[in-house]
Amino acid sequence: MENYKKEFIEFMVDSNVLKFGEFTLKSGRKSPFFMNAGAYVTGTQLRRLGRFYAQAIYENYGSDFDVLFGPAYKGIPLAVATAMAFSELYNKDIRYCSNRKEIKDHGDVGILLGSELHDGDKVVIIEDVTTSGKSIDETFPILKEQANVDVVGLMVSLNRQERGKTQINALAEIREVYGIETGAIVTMEEVIAHLYNRNYNGRVLIDDTIKEAIDAYYVQYGAK
């Protein structure tokens, strides 16, 4: 496994973003692990997070795109931090854009924050994690309603490697349904490989009990 992947896994743990236990996800699934990007709250964390995302996006999509779109609300700081990191690392200004949950009818009107979208813009969507693919069903129409954009990719930090609405991986399903290339900084398989029965800062985060719960979860929700 590449060193930056190990660093990112430990970064998620240190930031209290990746947790193990019992959680109910937005999709309704009961999961033994949970990833919450809302726990990135400091300038140092956001700077590092933006660099991880920027590196993963560059490796997957290069720099031939115009806009980073972060769906409200968690996607907003992700898009901002990554746009800043992309400028720093690759010397290219990428515009950031997000949506509002409610349309604003005065001042800076409309549904968008940040940059406007224009016909022909190449857009990369940035999210924390995709479990069942429901979030992209909300995001994709918003983008297409604003302009005739070309959505060239979706980047998440963690590929949970579980099925979406069908039996295949949620990210693979998004690729098939929307024609969007998808990527992740790390996969859950890599997280398990790095943390299982390993003492990290005085704790074993994935012991045999948690590993059994994860295995059972994938029996029910794992992608084929």
PDB file of C-alpha atoms in Angstrom:
ATOM      1  CA  MET A   1       0.000   0.000   0.000  1.00  0.00           C
ATOM      2  CA  GLU A   2       1.277   3.486  -0.867  1.00  0.00           C
ATOM      3  CA  ASN A   3       2.507   5.559   2.059  1.00  0.00           C
ATOM      4  CA  TYR A   4       0.063   8.405   1.393  1.00  0.00           C
ATOM      5  CA  LYS A   5      -2.831   5.981   1.813  1.00  0.00           C
ATOM      6  CA  LYS A   6      -1.498   4.863   5.201  1.00  0.00           C
ATOM      7  CA  GLU A   7      -1.032   8.506   6.149  1.00  0.00           C
ATOM      8  CA  PHE A   8      -4.604   9.329   5.143  1.00  0.00           C
ATOM      9  CA  ILE A   9      -6.069   6.407   7.111  1.00  0.00           C
ATOM     10  CA  GLU A  10      -4.208   7.535  10.225  1.00  0.00           C
ATOM     11  CA  PHE A  11      -5.198  11.132   9.527  1.00  0.00           C
ATOM     12  CA  MET A  12      -8.890  10.114   9.514  1.00  0.00           C
ATOM     13  CA  VAL A  13      -8.435   8.302  12.826  1.00  0.00           C
ATOM     14  CA  ASP A  14      -6.469  11.156  14.426  1.00  0.00           C
ATOM     15  CA  SER A  15      -9.131  13.648  13.299  1.00  0.00           C
ATOM     16  CA  ASN A  16     -11.914  11.544  14.865  1.00  0.00           C
ATOM     17  CA  VAL A  17     -13.440  11.193  11.400  1.00  0.00           C
ATOM     18  CA  LEU A  18     -13.239   7.407  11.063  1.00  0.00           C
ATOM     19  CA  LYS A  19     -14.887   5.509  13.914  1.00  0.00           C
ATOM     20  CA  PHE A  20     -15.750   1.911  14.711  1.00  0.00           C
ATOM     21  CA  GLY A  21     -18.752   0.678  16.707  1.00  0.00           C
ATOM     22  CA  GLU A  22     -22.465   0.716  15.842  1.00  0.00           C
ATOM     23  CA  PHE A  23     -23.887   3.428  13.584  1.00  0.00           C
ATOM     24  CA  THR A  24     -27.063   4.062  11.576  1.00  0.00           C
ATOM     25  CA  LEU A  25     -26.197   5.577   8.211  1.00  0.00           C
ATOM     26  CA  LYS A  26     -28.184   8.061   6.141  1.00  0.00           C
ATOM     27  CA  SER A  27     -29.174   5.119   3.947  1.00  0.00           C
ATOM     28  CA  GLY A  28     -30.695   3.359   7.004  1.00  0.00           C
ATOM     29  CA  ARG A  29     -28.048   0.665   7.061  1.00  0.00           C
ATOM     30  CA  LYS A  30     -26.578  -0.392  10.415  1.00  0.00           C
ATOM     31  CA  SER A  31     -22.817  -0.179  10.067  1.00  0.00           C
ATOM     32  CA  PRO A  32     -19.870  -1.129  12.323  1.00  0.00           C
ATOM     33  CA  PHE A  33     -17.844   1.786  10.949  1.00  0.00           C
ATOM     34  CA  PHE A  34     -18.620   5.408  10.216  1.00  0.00           C
ATOM     35  CA  MET A  35     -16.840   8.185   8.381  1.00  0.00           C
ATOM     36  CA  ASN A  36     -17.847  11.779   9.216  1.00  0.00           C
ATOM     37  CA  ALA A  37     -16.055  14.555   7.329  1.00  0.00           C
ATOM     38  CA  GLY A  38     -17.821  17.083   9.546  1.00  0.00           C
ATOM     39  CA  ALA A  39     -15.204  16.328  12.205  1.00  0.00           C
ATOM     40  CA  TYR A  40     -12.521  18.127  10.192  1.00  0.00           C
ATOM     41  CA  VAL A  41     -12.726  21.432  12.042  1.00  0.00           C
ATOM     42  CA  THR A  42      -9.278  23.025  12.248  1.00  0.00           C
ATOM     43  CA  GLY A  43      -7.218  24.898   9.704  1.00  0.00           C
ATOM     44  CA  THR A  44      -4.451  22.314   9.881  1.00  0.00           C
ATOM     45  CA  GLN A  45      -6.880  19.457   9.282  1.00  0.00           C
ATOM     46  CA  LEU A  46      -8.549  21.174   6.334  1.00  0.00           C
ATOM     47  CA  ARG A  47      -5.206  22.073   4.766  1.00  0.00           C
ATOM     48  CA  ARG A  48      -4.037  18.459   4.943  1.00  0.00           C
ATOM     49  CA  LEU A  49      -7.389  17.139   3.770  1.00  0.00           C
ATOM     50  CA  GLY A  50      -7.368  19.459   0.762  1.00  0.00           C
ATOM     51  CA  ARG A  51      -3.923  18.212  -0.221  1.00  0.00           C
ATOM     52  CA  PHE A  52      -4.985  14.556   0.008  1.00  0.00           C
ATOM     53  CA  TYR A  53      -8.004  15.248  -2.184  1.00  0.00           C
ATOM     54  CA  ALA A  54      -6.021  17.346  -4.647  1.00  0.00           C
ATOM     55  CA  GLN A  55      -3.433  14.593  -5.074  1.00  0.00           C
ATOM     56  CA  ALA A  56      -6.098  11.933  -5.598  1.00  0.00           C
ATOM     57  CA  ILE A  57      -8.006  14.096  -8.079  1.00  0.00           C
ATOM     58  CA  TYR A  58      -4.852  14.898 -10.019  1.00  0.00           C
ATOM     59  CA  GLU A  59      -3.885  11.220 -10.168  1.00  0.00           C
ATOM     60  CA  ASN A  60      -7.355  10.246 -11.414  1.00  0.00           C
ATOM     61  CA  TYR A  61      -8.399  13.184 -13.616  1.00  0.00           C
ATOM     62  CA  GLY A  62      -5.329  15.328 -14.181  1.00  0.00           C
ATOM     63  CA  SER A  63      -5.899  19.083 -14.264  1.00  0.00           C
ATOM     64  CA  ASP A  64      -8.168  19.340 -17.324  1.00  0.00           C
ATOM     65  CA  PHE A  65     -11.281  20.501 -15.490  1.00  0.00           C
ATOM     66  CA  ASP A  66     -12.740  23.831 -14.439  1.00  0.00           C
ATOM     67  CA  VAL A  67     -14.883  23.454 -11.325  1.00  0.00           C
ATOM     68  CA  LEU A  68     -14.901  21.522  -8.055  1.00  0.00           C
ATOM     69  CA  PHE A  69     -18.492  21.040  -6.931  1.00  0.00           C
ATOM     70  CA  GLY A  70     -19.103  20.247  -3.256  1.00  0.00           C
ATOM     71  CA  PRO A  71     -22.710  19.319  -2.419  1.00  0.00           C
ATOM     72  CA  ALA A  72     -24.127  21.127   0.611  1.00  0.00           C
ATOM     73  CA  TYR A  73     -23.270  21.025   3.357  1.00  0.00           C
ATOM     74  CA  LYS A  74     -20.220  18.862   4.006  1.00  0.00           C
ATOM     75  CA  GLY A  75     -19.012  19.253   0.446  1.00  0.00           C
ATOM     76  CA  ILE A  76     -18.576  23.021   0.812  1.00  0.00           C
ATOM     77  CA  PRO A  77     -15.380  23.019   2.930  1.00  0.00           C
ATOM     78  CA  LEU A  78     -14.099  20.021   0.953  1.00  0.00           C
ATOM     79  CA  ALA A  79     -14.366  21.937  -2.312  1.00  0.00           C
ATOM     80  CA  VAL A  80     -12.839  25.110  -0.870  1.00  0.00           C
ATOM     81  CA  ALA A  81      -9.893  23.346   0.795  1.00  0.00           C
ATOM     82  CA  THR A  82      -9.196  21.217  -2.275  1.00  0.00           C
ATOM     83  CA  ALA A  83      -9.365  24.144  -4.694  1.00  0.00           C
ATOM     84  CA  MET A  84      -6.782  25.959  -2.558  1.00  0.00           C
ATOM     85  CA  ALA A  85      -4.543  22.876  -2.396  1.00  0.00           C
ATOM     86  CA  PHE A  86      -4.843  22.284  -6.135  1.00  0.00           C
ATOM     87  CA  SER A  87      -3.656  25.828  -6.824  1.00  0.00           C
ATOM     88  CA  GLU A  88      -0.725  25.349  -4.460  1.00  0.00           C
ATOM     89  CA  LEU A  89       0.322  21.890  -5.684  1.00  0.00           C
ATOM     90  CA  TYR A  90      -0.360  22.140  -9.418  1.00  0.00           C
ATOM     91  CA  ASN A  91      -0.359  25.882 -10.092  1.00  0.00           C
ATOM     92  CA  LYS A  92      -3.833  25.885 -11.604  1.00  0.00           C
ATOM     93  CA  ASP A  93      -6.825  27.845 -10.364  1.00  0.00           C
ATOM     94  CA  ILE A  94      -9.915  25.657 -10.154  1.00  0.00           C
ATOM     95  CA  ARG A  95     -13.211  27.369  -9.363  1.00  0.00           C
ATOM     96  CA  TYR A  96     -15.247  26.113  -6.448  1.00  0.00           C
ATOM     97  CA  CYS A  97     -19.021  25.786  -6.470  1.00  0.00           C
ATOM     98  CA  SER A  98     -21.653  24.409  -4.135  1.00  0.00           C
ATOM     99  CA  ASN A  99     -25.403  24.400  -3.784  1.00  0.00           C
ATOM    100  CA  ARG A 100     -27.698  25.817  -1.151  1.00  0.00           C
ATOM    101  CA  LYS A 101     -30.339  23.670   0.453  1.00  0.00           C
ATOM    102  CA  GLU A 102     -32.780  26.555  -0.071  1.00  0.00           C
ATOM    103  CA  ILE A 103     -32.807  28.984  -2.996  1.00  0.00           C
ATOM    104  CA  LYS A 104     -31.862  32.542  -2.020  1.00  0.00           C
ATOM    105  CA  ASP A 105     -34.124  35.228  -3.542  1.00  0.00           C
ATOM    106  CA  HIS A 106     -32.172  38.380  -2.594  1.00  0.00           C
ATOM    107  CA  GLY A 107     -28.591  39.595  -2.747  1.00  0.00           C
ATOM    108  CA  ASP A 108     -26.493  36.742  -4.101  1.00  0.00           C
ATOM    109  CA  VAL A 109     -29.557  35.029  -5.535  1.00  0.00           C
ATOM    110  CA  GLY A 110     -30.004  31.464  -6.738  1.00  0.00           C
ATOM    111  CA  ILE A 111     -29.171  27.996  -5.567  1.00  0.00           C
ATOM    112  CA  LEU A 112     -25.394  28.165  -6.040  1.00  0.00           C
ATOM    113  CA  LEU A 113     -22.532  29.335  -3.827  1.00  0.00           C
ATOM    114  CA  GLY A 114     -19.168  30.258  -5.252  1.00  0.00           C
ATOM    115  CA  SER A 115     -18.674  30.176  -8.989  1.00  0.00           C
ATOM    116  CA  GLU A 116     -21.462  30.204 -11.518  1.00  0.00           C
ATOM    117  CA  LEU A 117     -21.669  27.222 -13.854  1.00  0.00           C
ATOM    118  CA  HIS A 118     -21.374  27.724 -17.595  1.00  0.00           C
ATOM    119  CA  ASP A 119     -22.123  25.541 -20.593  1.00  0.00           C
ATOM    120  CA  GLY A 120     -19.097  23.412 -21.357  1.00  0.00           C
ATOM    121  CA  ASP A 121     -17.589  23.573 -17.864  1.00  0.00           C
ATOM    122  CA  LYS A 122     -15.818  20.374 -16.837  1.00  0.00           C
ATOM    123  CA  VAL A 123     -16.829  19.541 -13.266  1.00  0.00           C
ATOM    124  CA  VAL A 124     -15.443  17.187 -10.623  1.00  0.00           C
ATOM    125  CA  ILE A 125     -17.834  16.445  -7.760  1.00  0.00           C
ATOM    126  CA  ILE A 126     -16.190  16.064  -4.364  1.00  0.00           C
ATOM    127  CA  GLU A 127     -17.845  14.231  -1.452  1.00  0.00           C
ATOM    128  CA  ASP A 128     -16.815  12.611   1.801  1.00  0.00           C
ATOM    129  CA  VAL A 129     -18.238   9.154   1.171  1.00  0.00           C
ATOM    130  CA  THR A 130     -20.888   7.443  -0.955  1.00  0.00           C
ATOM    131  CA  THR A 131     -22.790   4.556   0.592  1.00  0.00           C
ATOM    132  CA  SER A 132     -25.845   3.843  -1.567  1.00  0.00           C
ATOM    133  CA  GLY A 133     -25.498   6.449  -4.320  1.00  0.00           C
ATOM    134  CA  LYS A 134     -28.485   8.499  -3.111  1.00  0.00           C
ATOM    135  CA  SER A 135     -26.496  11.715  -2.805  1.00  0.00           C
ATOM    136  CA  ILE A 136     -25.459  11.755  -6.455  1.00  0.00           C
ATOM    137  CA  ASP A 137     -29.113  11.350  -7.428  1.00  0.00           C
ATOM    138  CA  GLU A 138     -29.682  14.729  -5.778  1.00  0.00           C
ATOM    139  CA  THR A 139     -26.494  16.408  -6.980  1.00  0.00           C
ATOM    140  CA  PHE A 140     -26.462  15.473 -10.656  1.00  0.00           C
ATOM    141  CA  PRO A 141     -29.819  17.112 -11.524  1.00  0.00           C
ATOM    142  CA  ILE A 142     -28.785  20.305  -9.716  1.00  0.00           C
ATOM    143  CA  LEU A 143     -25.700  20.586 -11.894  1.00  0.00           C
ATOM    144  CA  LYS A 144     -27.538  19.869 -15.127  1.00  0.00           C
ATOM    145  CA  GLU A 145     -30.282  22.370 -14.298  1.00  0.00           C
ATOM    146  CA  GLN A 146     -27.746  25.186 -13.974  1.00  0.00           C
ATOM    147  CA  ALA A 147     -25.816  24.661 -17.207  1.00  0.00           C
ATOM    148  CA  ASN A 148     -24.826  22.091 -19.804  1.00  0.00           C
ATOM    149  CA  VAL A 149     -21.777  20.979 -17.840  1.00  0.00           C
ATOM    150  CA  ASP A 150     -19.620  17.917 -18.364  1.00  0.00           C
ATOM    151  CA  VAL A 151     -19.275  16.002 -15.097  1.00  0.00           C
ATOM    152  CA  VAL A 152     -15.946  14.286 -15.567  1.00  0.00           C
ATOM    153  CA  GLY A 153     -15.508  12.698 -12.152  1.00  0.00           C
ATOM    154  CA  LEU A 154     -16.592  12.025  -8.588  1.00  0.00           C
ATOM    155  CA  MET A 155     -13.961  11.859  -5.871  1.00  0.00           C
ATOM    156  CA  VAL A 156     -14.676  10.580  -2.357  1.00  0.00           C
ATOM    157  CA  SER A 157     -12.273  10.083   0.502  1.00  0.00           C
ATOM    158  CA  LEU A 158     -13.402   6.567   1.416  1.00  0.00           C
ATOM    159  CA  ASN A 159     -14.774   3.875  -0.876  1.00  0.00           C
ATOM    160  CA  ARG A 160     -16.940   1.821   1.465  1.00  0.00           C
ATOM    161  CA  GLN A 161     -17.024  -0.964  -1.162  1.00  0.00           C
ATOM    162  CA  GLU A 162     -20.652  -1.815  -0.635  1.00  0.00           C
ATOM    163  CA  ARG A 163     -23.497  -2.077  -3.061  1.00  0.00           C
ATOM    164  CA  GLY A 164     -25.702   0.784  -4.128  1.00  0.00           C
ATOM    165  CA  LYS A 165     -29.245   0.183  -5.311  1.00  0.00           C
ATOM    166  CA  THR A 166     -28.185  -3.016  -7.081  1.00  0.00           C
ATOM    167  CA  GLN A 167     -25.602  -5.665  -6.247  1.00  0.00           C
ATOM    168  CA  ILE A 168     -22.572  -3.754  -7.519  1.00  0.00           C
ATOM    169  CA  ASN A 169     -20.358  -1.211  -5.775  1.00  0.00           C
ATOM    170  CA  ALA A 170     -22.087   2.135  -5.301  1.00  0.00           C
ATOM    171  CA  LEU A 171     -19.260   3.970  -7.077  1.00  0.00           C
ATOM    172  CA  ALA A 172     -19.342   1.509  -9.979  1.00  0.00           C
ATOM    173  CA  GLU A 173     -23.114   1.911 -10.147  1.00  0.00           C
ATOM    174  CA  ILE A 174     -22.756   5.693 -10.367  1.00  0.00           C
ATOM    175  CA  ARG A 175     -20.263   5.213 -13.197  1.00  0.00           C
ATOM    176  CA  GLU A 176     -22.720   3.012 -15.084  1.00  0.00           C
ATOM    177  CA  VAL A 177     -25.825   5.148 -14.512  1.00  0.00           C
ATOM    178  CA  TYR A 178     -24.337   8.616 -14.991  1.00  0.00           C
ATOM    179  CA  GLY A 179     -21.229   7.932 -17.039  1.00  0.00           C
ATOM    180  CA  ILE A 180     -19.050   9.548 -14.367  1.00  0.00           C
ATOM    181  CA  GLU A 181     -15.570   8.290 -13.581  1.00  0.00           C
ATOM    182  CA  THR A 182     -15.296   7.647  -9.843  1.00  0.00           C
ATOM    183  CA  GLY A 183     -12.371   7.488  -7.451  1.00  0.00           C
ATOM    184  CA  ALA A 184     -11.440   7.414  -3.774  1.00  0.00           C
ATOM    185  CA  ILE A 185      -8.385   8.301  -1.730  1.00  0.00           C
ATOM    186  CA  VAL A 186      -8.602   4.924   0.045  1.00  0.00           C
ATOM    187  CA  THR A 187     -10.863   1.874   0.091  1.00  0.00           C
ATOM    188  CA  MET A 188     -12.309   0.162   3.140  1.00  0.00           C
ATOM    189  CA  GLU A 189     -10.255  -2.907   2.243  1.00  0.00           C
ATOM    190  CA  GLU A 190      -7.121  -0.794   2.592  1.00  0.00           C
ATOM    191  CA  VAL A 191      -8.329   0.606   5.917  1.00  0.00           C
ATOM    192  CA  ILE A 192      -8.834  -2.906   7.282  1.00  0.00           C
ATOM    193  CA  ALA A 193      -5.467  -4.086   5.964  1.00  0.00           C
ATOM    194  CA  HIS A 194      -3.705  -1.215   7.696  1.00  0.00           C
ATOM    195  CA  LEU A 195      -5.536  -1.241  11.045  1.00  0.00           C
ATOM    196  CA  TYR A 196      -6.600  -4.844  11.719  1.00  0.00           C
ATOM    197  CA  ASN A 197      -5.041  -6.124  14.965  1.00  0.00           C
ATOM    198  CA  ARG A 198      -2.523  -3.283  14.852  1.00  0.00           C
ATOM    199  CA  ASN A 199      -1.755  -1.121  17.846  1.00  0.00           C
ATOM    200  CA  TYR A 200      -2.069   2.487  16.792  1.00  0.00           C
ATOM    201  CA  ASN A 201      -1.397   5.117  19.444  1.00  0.00           C
ATOM    202  CA  GLY A 202      -2.188   2.655  22.217  1.00  0.00           C
ATOM    203  CA  ARG A 203      -5.417   1.323  20.675  1.00  0.00           C
ATOM    204  CA  VAL A 204      -6.405  -1.557  18.442  1.00  0.00           C
ATOM    205  CA  LEU A 205      -9.153   0.015  16.370  1.00  0.00           C
ATOM    206  CA  ILE A 206     -10.102  -3.109  14.438  1.00  0.00           C
ATOM    207  CA  ASP A 207      -9.840  -6.096  16.733  1.00  0.00           C
ATOM    208  CA  ASP A 208     -11.330  -9.523  16.076  1.00  0.00           C
ATOM    209  CA  THR A 209     -14.781  -8.452  17.320  1.00  0.00           C
ATOM    210  CA  ILE A 210     -14.947  -5.396  15.055  1.00  0.00           C
ATOM    211  CA  LYS A 211     -13.525  -7.418  12.158  1.00  0.00           C
ATOM    212  CA  GLU A 212     -16.282 -10.012  12.587  1.00  0.00           C
ATOM    213  CA  ALA A 213     -18.904  -7.237  12.573  1.00  0.00           C
ATOM    214  CA  ILE A 214     -17.382  -5.743   9.411  1.00  0.00           C
ATOM    215  CA  ASP A 215     -17.330  -9.159   7.729  1.00  0.00           C
ATOM    216  CA  ALA A 216     -21.006  -9.686   8.648  1.00  0.00           C
ATOM    217  CA  TYR A 217     -21.862  -6.236   7.296  1.00  0.00           C
ATOM    218  CA  TYR A 218     -20.242  -7.059   3.966  1.00  0.00           C
ATOM    219  CA  VAL A 219     -22.095 -10.359   3.767  1.00  0.00           C
ATOM    220  CA  GLN A 220     -25.296  -8.292   3.825  1.00  0.00           C
ATOM    221  CA  TYR A 221     -24.250  -5.143   1.964  1.00  0.00           C
ATOM    222  CA  GLY A 222     -20.982  -5.948   0.219  1.00  0.00           C
ATOM    223  CA  ALA A 223     -20.748  -5.382  -3.510  1.00  0.00           C
ATOM    224  CA  LYS A 224     -20.321  -8.290  -5.859  1.00  0.00           C
TER     225      LYS A 224
END
